[in-house]
Amino acid sequence: MTFTPDIAVGTALPPLRLAPISRTTLALFAGASGDHNPIHIDLDVARSAGLDDVFAHGMLSMAYLGRLLTNWVPQRQIRSYRVRFAAITPVHGRPSCTGTVTAVDDGLATIELAVTLADGTTTLTGDAVVALDPSTGKA
């Protein structure tokens, strides 16, 4: 775990930069999540829907944001976590996860979250509330 010494509005979480999404990643996530929607793993199905190729599960991006959070604070400190799906993550897309503290109040920090691709497309936005360590006021 990486613990940030001083938490204040504007504090940025260490970004999580990921390898490009591969077909293997999509197949493994389908098995792990139980989401076997063929649009994520079958090129013919994706093309029949008018797409050029398969694309990543939205919940995979949400899982990556969860990793961003748990790289910063222990899971037990997460009080809420929610996201909004904004765009698809194409196969071979390279997601980066970021977070910025937008409020600190009463021992809680609110964090604005995002997943963006190398071309600047934001695929997921969200927020989380984490409890700060009561003995130190830190994450």
PDB file of C-alpha atoms in Angstrom:
ATOM      1  CA  MET A   1       0.000   0.000   0.000  1.00  0.00           C
ATOM      2  CA  THR A   2       1.119   3.527  -0.751  1.00  0.00           C
ATOM      3  CA  PHE A   3       0.112   5.897   2.033  1.00  0.00           C
ATOM      4  CA  THR A   4      -0.078   9.582   1.227  1.00  0.00           C
ATOM      5  CA  PRO A   5       1.261  11.707   4.091  1.00  0.00           C
ATOM      6  CA  ASP A   6      -0.980  14.775   3.839  1.00  0.00           C
ATOM      7  CA  ILE A   7      -4.467  14.634   2.406  1.00  0.00           C
ATOM      8  CA  ALA A   8      -5.980  17.913   1.207  1.00  0.00           C
ATOM      9  CA  VAL A   9      -8.213  19.128  -1.589  1.00  0.00           C
ATOM     10  CA  GLY A  10      -6.189  18.725  -4.780  1.00  0.00           C
ATOM     11  CA  THR A  11      -4.172  15.738  -3.589  1.00  0.00           C
ATOM     12  CA  ALA A  12      -3.700  13.397  -6.555  1.00  0.00           C
ATOM     13  CA  LEU A  13      -3.607   9.660  -6.107  1.00  0.00           C
ATOM     14  CA  PRO A  14      -0.655   7.961  -7.792  1.00  0.00           C
ATOM     15  CA  PRO A  15      -2.025   7.149 -11.268  1.00  0.00           C
ATOM     16  CA  LEU A  16      -2.520   3.565 -12.369  1.00  0.00           C
ATOM     17  CA  ARG A  17      -1.351   3.090 -15.950  1.00  0.00           C
ATOM     18  CA  LEU A  18      -2.282  -0.222 -17.491  1.00  0.00           C
ATOM     19  CA  ALA A  19      -1.091  -2.331 -20.377  1.00  0.00           C
ATOM     20  CA  PRO A  20      -3.250  -2.293 -23.498  1.00  0.00           C
ATOM     21  CA  ILE A  21      -6.400  -4.394 -23.158  1.00  0.00           C
ATOM     22  CA  SER A  22      -5.779  -7.700 -24.928  1.00  0.00           C
ATOM     23  CA  ARG A  23      -8.186 -10.353 -26.097  1.00  0.00           C
ATOM     24  CA  THR A  24      -6.692 -12.610 -23.438  1.00  0.00           C
ATOM     25  CA  THR A  25      -7.515 -10.029 -20.745  1.00  0.00           C
ATOM     26  CA  LEU A  26     -11.117  -9.919 -21.983  1.00  0.00           C
ATOM     27  CA  ALA A  27     -11.450 -13.714 -21.993  1.00  0.00           C
ATOM     28  CA  LEU A  28      -9.938 -14.012 -18.518  1.00  0.00           C
ATOM     29  CA  PHE A  29     -12.176 -11.258 -17.146  1.00  0.00           C
ATOM     30  CA  ALA A  30     -15.243 -12.923 -18.681  1.00  0.00           C
ATOM     31  CA  GLY A  31     -14.366 -16.119 -16.833  1.00  0.00           C
ATOM     32  CA  ALA A  32     -13.570 -14.392 -13.559  1.00  0.00           C
ATOM     33  CA  SER A  33     -16.648 -12.156 -13.588  1.00  0.00           C
ATOM     34  CA  GLY A  34     -19.129 -14.570 -15.100  1.00  0.00           C
ATOM     35  CA  ASP A  35     -19.955 -11.941 -17.750  1.00  0.00           C
ATOM     36  CA  HIS A  36     -19.730 -13.944 -20.956  1.00  0.00           C
ATOM     37  CA  ASN A  37     -21.546 -11.417 -23.158  1.00  0.00           C
ATOM     38  CA  PRO A  38     -20.132 -12.320 -26.575  1.00  0.00           C
ATOM     39  CA  ILE A  39     -19.806  -8.674 -27.630  1.00  0.00           C
ATOM     40  CA  HIS A  40     -16.707  -8.589 -25.391  1.00  0.00           C
ATOM     41  CA  ILE A  41     -15.020 -11.695 -26.782  1.00  0.00           C
ATOM     42  CA  ASP A  42     -16.476 -12.647 -30.180  1.00  0.00           C
ATOM     43  CA  LEU A  43     -15.410 -10.518 -33.136  1.00  0.00           C
ATOM     44  CA  ASP A  44     -18.299 -11.740 -35.316  1.00  0.00           C
ATOM     45  CA  VAL A  45     -20.865 -10.713 -32.702  1.00  0.00           C
ATOM     46  CA  ALA A  46     -19.229  -7.285 -32.322  1.00  0.00           C
ATOM     47  CA  ARG A  47     -19.258  -6.764 -36.081  1.00  0.00           C
ATOM     48  CA  SER A  48     -22.887  -7.860 -36.347  1.00  0.00           C
ATOM     49  CA  ALA A  49     -23.663  -5.069 -33.860  1.00  0.00           C
ATOM     50  CA  GLY A  50     -21.959  -2.539 -36.145  1.00  0.00           C
ATOM     51  CA  LEU A  51     -18.681  -2.346 -34.239  1.00  0.00           C
ATOM     52  CA  ASP A  52     -15.199  -2.754 -35.653  1.00  0.00           C
ATOM     53  CA  ASP A  53     -14.072  -5.077 -32.869  1.00  0.00           C
ATOM     54  CA  VAL A  54     -14.826  -6.328 -29.376  1.00  0.00           C
ATOM     55  CA  PHE A  55     -14.486  -3.989 -26.408  1.00  0.00           C
ATOM     56  CA  ALA A  56     -13.743  -4.260 -22.714  1.00  0.00           C
ATOM     57  CA  HIS A  57     -16.359  -4.920 -20.061  1.00  0.00           C
ATOM     58  CA  GLY A  58     -17.286  -1.724 -18.224  1.00  0.00           C
ATOM     59  CA  MET A  59     -16.828  -3.601 -14.971  1.00  0.00           C
ATOM     60  CA  LEU A  60     -13.186  -4.293 -15.923  1.00  0.00           C
ATOM     61  CA  SER A  61     -12.564  -0.541 -15.937  1.00  0.00           C
ATOM     62  CA  MET A  62     -14.427  -0.277 -12.637  1.00  0.00           C
ATOM     63  CA  ALA A  63     -12.161  -2.999 -11.220  1.00  0.00           C
ATOM     64  CA  TYR A  64      -9.107  -1.050 -12.346  1.00  0.00           C
ATOM     65  CA  LEU A  65     -10.408   2.041 -10.528  1.00  0.00           C
ATOM     66  CA  GLY A  66     -10.944  -0.148  -7.468  1.00  0.00           C
ATOM     67  CA  ARG A  67      -7.283  -1.156  -7.706  1.00  0.00           C
ATOM     68  CA  LEU A  68      -6.313   2.529  -7.889  1.00  0.00           C
ATOM     69  CA  LEU A  69      -8.168   3.089  -4.612  1.00  0.00           C
ATOM     70  CA  THR A  70      -6.803   0.024  -2.810  1.00  0.00           C
ATOM     71  CA  ASN A  71      -3.271   0.891  -3.908  1.00  0.00           C
ATOM     72  CA  TRP A  72      -3.795   4.132  -1.979  1.00  0.00           C
ATOM     73  CA  VAL A  73      -5.794   3.071   1.092  1.00  0.00           C
ATOM     74  CA  PRO A  74      -6.687  -0.294   2.618  1.00  0.00           C
ATOM     75  CA  GLN A  75     -10.032  -1.610   1.391  1.00  0.00           C
ATOM     76  CA  ARG A  76     -11.526  -1.306   4.874  1.00  0.00           C
ATOM     77  CA  GLN A  77     -11.277   2.502   4.593  1.00  0.00           C
ATOM     78  CA  ILE A  78     -13.469   2.754   1.481  1.00  0.00           C
ATOM     79  CA  ARG A  79     -16.908   3.998   2.510  1.00  0.00           C
ATOM     80  CA  SER A  80     -18.499   4.423  -0.919  1.00  0.00           C
ATOM     81  CA  TYR A  81     -17.551   3.930  -4.531  1.00  0.00           C
ATOM     82  CA  ARG A  82     -19.648   4.632  -7.607  1.00  0.00           C
ATOM     83  CA  VAL A  83     -19.040   5.091 -11.311  1.00  0.00           C
ATOM     84  CA  ARG A  84     -20.704   6.187 -14.521  1.00  0.00           C
ATOM     85  CA  PHE A  85     -19.834   4.518 -17.799  1.00  0.00           C
ATOM     86  CA  ALA A  86     -19.057   7.187 -20.395  1.00  0.00           C
ATOM     87  CA  ALA A  87     -17.527   5.394 -23.409  1.00  0.00           C
ATOM     88  CA  ILE A  88     -16.296   1.987 -24.454  1.00  0.00           C
ATOM     89  CA  THR A  89     -12.725   0.791 -24.009  1.00  0.00           C
ATOM     90  CA  PRO A  90     -11.704  -0.835 -27.280  1.00  0.00           C
ATOM     91  CA  VAL A  91      -9.525  -3.903 -27.423  1.00  0.00           C
ATOM     92  CA  HIS A  92      -5.909  -2.656 -27.448  1.00  0.00           C
ATOM     93  CA  GLY A  93      -6.970   0.537 -25.628  1.00  0.00           C
ATOM     94  CA  ARG A  94      -4.540   1.611 -22.904  1.00  0.00           C
ATOM     95  CA  PRO A  95      -6.474   2.811 -19.832  1.00  0.00           C
ATOM     96  CA  SER A  96      -5.068   5.090 -17.163  1.00  0.00           C
ATOM     97  CA  CYS A  97      -6.830   5.543 -13.829  1.00  0.00           C
ATOM     98  CA  THR A  98      -6.628   8.798 -11.893  1.00  0.00           C
ATOM     99  CA  GLY A  99      -8.092  10.242  -8.749  1.00  0.00           C
ATOM    100  CA  THR A 100      -8.066  13.646  -7.091  1.00  0.00           C
ATOM    101  CA  VAL A 101      -9.280  14.588  -3.624  1.00  0.00           C
ATOM    102  CA  THR A 102     -12.125  17.090  -3.968  1.00  0.00           C
ATOM    103  CA  ALA A 103     -13.182  17.419  -0.318  1.00  0.00           C
ATOM    104  CA  VAL A 104     -11.925  16.562   3.156  1.00  0.00           C
ATOM    105  CA  ASP A 105     -14.493  16.732   5.907  1.00  0.00           C
ATOM    106  CA  ASP A 106     -15.002  15.077   9.274  1.00  0.00           C
ATOM    107  CA  GLY A 107     -12.358  12.393   8.741  1.00  0.00           C
ATOM    108  CA  LEU A 108     -13.510  11.549   5.219  1.00  0.00           C
ATOM    109  CA  ALA A 109     -11.933  12.326   1.864  1.00  0.00           C
ATOM    110  CA  THR A 110     -14.010  12.494  -1.332  1.00  0.00           C
ATOM    111  CA  ILE A 111     -12.131  11.505  -4.464  1.00  0.00           C
ATOM    112  CA  GLU A 112     -13.090  12.224  -8.068  1.00  0.00           C
ATOM    113  CA  LEU A 113     -12.106   9.282 -10.274  1.00  0.00           C
ATOM    114  CA  ALA A 114     -11.620   8.752 -14.002  1.00  0.00           C
ATOM    115  CA  VAL A 115     -10.412   6.227 -16.522  1.00  0.00           C
ATOM    116  CA  THR A 116      -9.013   7.727 -19.712  1.00  0.00           C
ATOM    117  CA  LEU A 117      -7.430   6.291 -22.826  1.00  0.00           C
ATOM    118  CA  ALA A 118      -4.221   7.418 -24.505  1.00  0.00           C
ATOM    119  CA  ASP A 119      -6.244   9.473 -27.022  1.00  0.00           C
ATOM    120  CA  GLY A 120      -7.873  11.425 -24.175  1.00  0.00           C
ATOM    121  CA  THR A 121     -11.247   9.640 -24.259  1.00  0.00           C
ATOM    122  CA  THR A 122     -12.756   9.360 -20.780  1.00  0.00           C
ATOM    123  CA  THR A 123     -14.406   5.956 -20.502  1.00  0.00           C
ATOM    124  CA  LEU A 124     -15.443   5.986 -16.856  1.00  0.00           C
ATOM    125  CA  THR A 125     -16.008   8.667 -14.227  1.00  0.00           C
ATOM    126  CA  GLY A 126     -16.881   8.290 -10.613  1.00  0.00           C
ATOM    127  CA  ASP A 127     -16.210   9.137  -7.031  1.00  0.00           C
ATOM    128  CA  ALA A 128     -15.313   7.469  -3.786  1.00  0.00           C
ATOM    129  CA  VAL A 129     -15.327   8.399  -0.138  1.00  0.00           C
ATOM    130  CA  VAL A 130     -12.556   7.029   2.055  1.00  0.00           C
ATOM    131  CA  ALA A 131     -12.069   7.263   5.779  1.00  0.00           C
ATOM    132  CA  LEU A 132      -8.869   8.877   6.903  1.00  0.00           C
ATOM    133  CA  ASP A 133      -6.875   7.241   9.691  1.00  0.00           C
ATOM    134  CA  PRO A 134      -8.368   8.796  12.859  1.00  0.00           C
ATOM    135  CA  SER A 135      -5.027   8.808  14.660  1.00  0.00           C
ATOM    136  CA  THR A 136      -3.171  10.668  11.917  1.00  0.00           C
ATOM    137  CA  GLY A 137      -5.792  12.234   9.629  1.00  0.00           C
ATOM    138  CA  LYS A 138      -3.995  10.565   6.729  1.00  0.00           C
ATOM    139  CA  ALA A 139      -5.008   7.933   4.225  1.00  0.00           C
TER     140      ALA A 139
END
